[in-house]
PDB file of C-alpha atoms in Angstrom:
ATOM      1  CA  UNK E  22      63.199  83.234 105.146  1.00 83.00           C
ATOM      2  CA  UNK E  23      63.309  86.750 103.752  1.00 95.00           C
ATOM      3  CA  UNK E  24      65.398  88.112 100.907  1.00 97.00           C
ATOM      4  CA  UNK E  25      67.551  91.234 100.960  1.00 98.00           C
ATOM      5  CA  UNK E  26      68.226  93.560  98.037  1.00 97.00           C
ATOM      6  CA  UNK E  27      71.100  96.009  98.322  1.00 98.00           C
ATOM      7  CA  UNK E  28      71.464  98.669  95.664  1.00 96.00           C
ATOM      8  CA  UNK E  29      75.018 100.056  95.706  1.00 97.00           C
ATOM      9  CA  UNK E  30      74.836 103.601  94.337  1.00 96.00           C
ATOM     10  CA  UNK E  31      77.980 105.458  93.304  1.00 96.00           C
ATOM     11  CA  UNK E  32      77.340 109.055  94.370  1.00 95.00           C
ATOM     12  CA  UNK E  33      79.808 111.900  93.772  1.00 93.00           C
ATOM     13  CA  UNK E  34      80.360 114.023  96.884  1.00 92.00           C
ATOM     14  CA  UNK E  35      78.601 117.035  95.344  1.00 93.00           C
ATOM     15  CA  UNK E  36      75.447 114.928  94.817  1.00 94.00           C
ATOM     16  CA  UNK E  37      75.176 113.383  98.300  1.00 95.00           C
ATOM     17  CA  UNK E  38      72.777 115.989  99.662  1.00 95.00           C
ATOM     18  CA  UNK E  39      70.621 115.717  96.527  1.00 94.00           C
ATOM     19  CA  UNK E  40      70.387 111.935  96.878  1.00 94.00           C
ATOM     20  CA  UNK E  41      69.506 112.087 100.566  1.00 95.00           C
ATOM     21  CA  UNK E  42      66.813 114.723  99.983  1.00 94.00           C
ATOM     22  CA  UNK E  43      65.277 112.646  97.195  1.00 91.00           C
ATOM     23  CA  UNK E  44      65.097 109.587  99.438  1.00 91.00           C
ATOM     24  CA  UNK E  45      63.644 111.673 102.285  1.00 91.00           C
ATOM     25  CA  UNK E  46      60.891 112.970  99.996  1.00 88.00           C
ATOM     26  CA  UNK E  47      59.913 109.485  98.853  1.00 79.00           C
ATOM     27  CA  UNK E  48      58.090 108.785 102.123  1.00 68.00           C
ATOM     28  CA  UNK E  49      55.684 105.880 101.726  1.00 75.00           C
ATOM     29  CA  UNK E  50      56.995 104.866  98.304  1.00 79.00           C
ATOM     30  CA  UNK E  51      57.891 101.362  99.438  1.00 89.00           C
ATOM     31  CA  UNK E  52      56.528 101.034 102.966  1.00 90.00           C
ATOM     32  CA  UNK E  53      52.999 100.132 101.852  1.00 89.00           C
ATOM     33  CA  UNK E  54      54.096  97.446  99.389  1.00 92.00           C
ATOM     34  CA  UNK E  55      52.947  93.888 100.049  1.00 95.00           C
ATOM     35  CA  UNK E  56      55.839  91.792 101.350  1.00 96.00           C
ATOM     36  CA  UNK E  57      58.028  94.785 102.262  1.00 96.00           C
ATOM     37  CA  UNK E  58      59.830  94.330 105.600  1.00 97.00           C
ATOM     38  CA  UNK E  59      62.591  96.943 105.992  1.00 96.00           C
ATOM     39  CA  UNK E  60      64.432  99.874 104.357  1.00 95.00           C
ATOM     40  CA  UNK E  61      67.669 101.684 105.195  1.00 95.00           C
ATOM     41  CA  UNK E  62      69.725 104.256 103.279  1.00 96.00           C
ATOM     42  CA  UNK E  63      73.361 103.881 104.348  1.00 97.00           C
ATOM     43  CA  UNK E  64      75.740 106.856 103.897  1.00 97.00           C
ATOM     44  CA  UNK E  65      79.440 106.031 103.463  1.00 96.00           C
ATOM     45  CA  UNK E  66      81.712 107.274 106.223  1.00 95.00           C
ATOM     46  CA  UNK E  67      85.107 106.583 104.676  1.00 93.00           C
ATOM     47  CA  UNK E  68      86.843 104.691 101.912  1.00 92.00           C
ATOM     48  CA  UNK E  69      84.056 104.688  99.334  1.00 94.00           C
ATOM     49  CA  UNK E  70      81.639 106.900  97.425  1.00 93.00           C
ATOM     50  CA  UNK E  71      78.910 104.246  97.437  1.00 96.00           C
ATOM     51  CA  UNK E  72      75.656 104.593  99.298  1.00 97.00           C
ATOM     52  CA  UNK E  73      73.847 101.351 100.066  1.00 97.00           C
ATOM     53  CA  UNK E  74      70.074 101.128  99.746  1.00 95.00           C
ATOM     54  CA  UNK E  75      69.020  98.139 101.877  1.00 97.00           C
ATOM     55  CA  UNK E  76      65.572  96.634 101.483  1.00 96.00           C
ATOM     56  CA  UNK E  77      64.233  93.398 102.947  1.00 97.00           C
ATOM     57  CA  UNK E  78      61.319  91.474 101.470  1.00 97.00           C
ATOM     58  CA  UNK E  79      59.164  88.494 102.403  1.00 97.00           C
ATOM     59  CA  UNK E  80      60.132  86.808  99.113  1.00 97.00           C
ATOM     60  CA  UNK E  81      61.421  87.444  95.582  1.00 96.00           C
ATOM     61  CA  UNK E  82      57.867  87.692  94.201  1.00 96.00           C
ATOM     62  CA  UNK E  83      57.096  90.629  96.535  1.00 96.00           C
ATOM     63  CA  UNK E  84      60.225  92.464  95.425  1.00 96.00           C
ATOM     64  CA  UNK E  85      59.479  91.838  91.735  1.00 95.00           C
ATOM     65  CA  UNK E  86      55.883  93.055  92.155  1.00 93.00           C
ATOM     66  CA  UNK E  87      57.176  96.296  93.683  1.00 91.00           C
ATOM     67  CA  UNK E  88      59.785  96.666  90.909  1.00 89.00           C
ATOM     68  CA  UNK E  89      57.161  96.248  88.179  1.00 90.00           C
ATOM     69  CA  UNK E  90      54.548  98.403  89.888  1.00 84.00           C
ATOM     70  CA  UNK E  91      55.240 101.293  92.285  1.00 72.00           C
ATOM     71  CA  UNK E  92      59.006 101.539  91.701  1.00 77.00           C
ATOM     72  CA  UNK E  93      58.707 101.502  87.921  1.00 71.00           C
ATOM     73  CA  UNK E  94      55.952 104.113  87.971  1.00 71.00           C
ATOM     74  CA  UNK E  95      57.958 106.378  90.307  1.00 67.00           C
ATOM     75  CA  UNK E  96      61.044 106.254  88.100  1.00 65.00           C
ATOM     76  CA  UNK E  97      59.178 106.767  84.814  1.00 63.00           C
ATOM     77  CA  UNK E  98      57.254 109.837  85.905  1.00 56.00           C
ATOM     78  CA  UNK E  99      58.302 113.333  84.969  1.00 47.00           C
ATOM     79  CA  UNK E 100      59.694 115.964  87.282  1.00 47.00           C
ATOM     80  CA  UNK E 101      57.566 118.071  89.581  1.00 49.00           C
ATOM     81  CA  UNK E 102      54.774 119.791  87.750  1.00 51.00           C
ATOM     82  CA  UNK E 103      55.053 117.352  84.838  1.00 53.00           C
ATOM     83  CA  UNK E 104      58.354 118.803  83.661  1.00 56.00           C
ATOM     84  CA  UNK E 105      61.562 117.051  82.729  1.00 64.00           C
ATOM     85  CA  UNK E 106      62.948 114.403  85.105  1.00 67.00           C
ATOM     86  CA  UNK E 107      65.823 115.633  87.273  1.00 76.00           C
ATOM     87  CA  UNK E 108      69.329 114.385  86.551  1.00 83.00           C
ATOM     88  CA  UNK E 109      70.201 111.229  88.540  1.00 86.00           C
ATOM     89  CA  UNK E 110      72.229 111.876  91.706  1.00 89.00           C
ATOM     90  CA  UNK E 111      74.074 108.559  91.332  1.00 90.00           C
ATOM     91  CA  UNK E 112      76.567 107.917  88.553  1.00 87.00           C
ATOM     92  CA  UNK E 113      76.284 104.134  88.805  1.00 89.00           C
ATOM     93  CA  UNK E 114      74.222 101.395  90.404  1.00 91.00           C
ATOM     94  CA  UNK E 115      74.674  97.695  91.179  1.00 95.00           C
ATOM     95  CA  UNK E 116      71.941  95.493  92.660  1.00 96.00           C
ATOM     96  CA  UNK E 117      73.005  92.700  95.016  1.00 97.00           C
ATOM     97  CA  UNK E 118      70.597  89.947  96.109  1.00 97.00           C
ATOM     98  CA  UNK E 119      70.856  87.819  99.236  1.00 97.00           C
ATOM     99  CA  UNK E 120      68.780  85.174 100.947  1.00 97.00           C
ATOM    100  CA  UNK E 121      68.579  85.445 104.732  1.00 96.00           C
ATOM    101  CA  UNK E 122      69.834  82.139 106.151  1.00 96.00           C
ATOM    102  CA  UNK E 123      70.435  83.210 109.760  1.00 95.00           C
ATOM    103  CA  UNK E 124      69.318  86.134 111.863  1.00 93.00           C
ATOM    104  CA  UNK E 125      69.449  87.347 115.460  1.00 94.00           C
ATOM    105  CA  UNK E 126      67.840  90.099 117.480  1.00 92.00           C
ATOM    106  CA  UNK E 127      68.824  91.622 120.806  1.00 95.00           C
ATOM    107  CA  UNK E 128      67.761  89.553 123.818  1.00 95.00           C
ATOM    108  CA  UNK E 129      65.561  90.998 126.486  1.00 85.00           C
TER     109      UNK E 129
END
């Protein structure tokens, strides 16, 4: 079965809009990767300042290939126009890994 990677990003309230805009402008950054199955950016509603970045992959090898290729290149590049990289919107990050052992979809 698939694997799930959840990146828990600590985002101060004043940086939420910045983070969401950056994710919105990344269109296609992961969707064309071999083994990629799903992406969601989850905004906290209450009780936390952590956004969750949910990605689902065919297997660990597919995720690692994306991490070492497209993701690494995107995060090492300079800012727009070759300038300095913008300041990170998140003040902390933790990556959680899960193996899908059961799943269900709506019937009908």
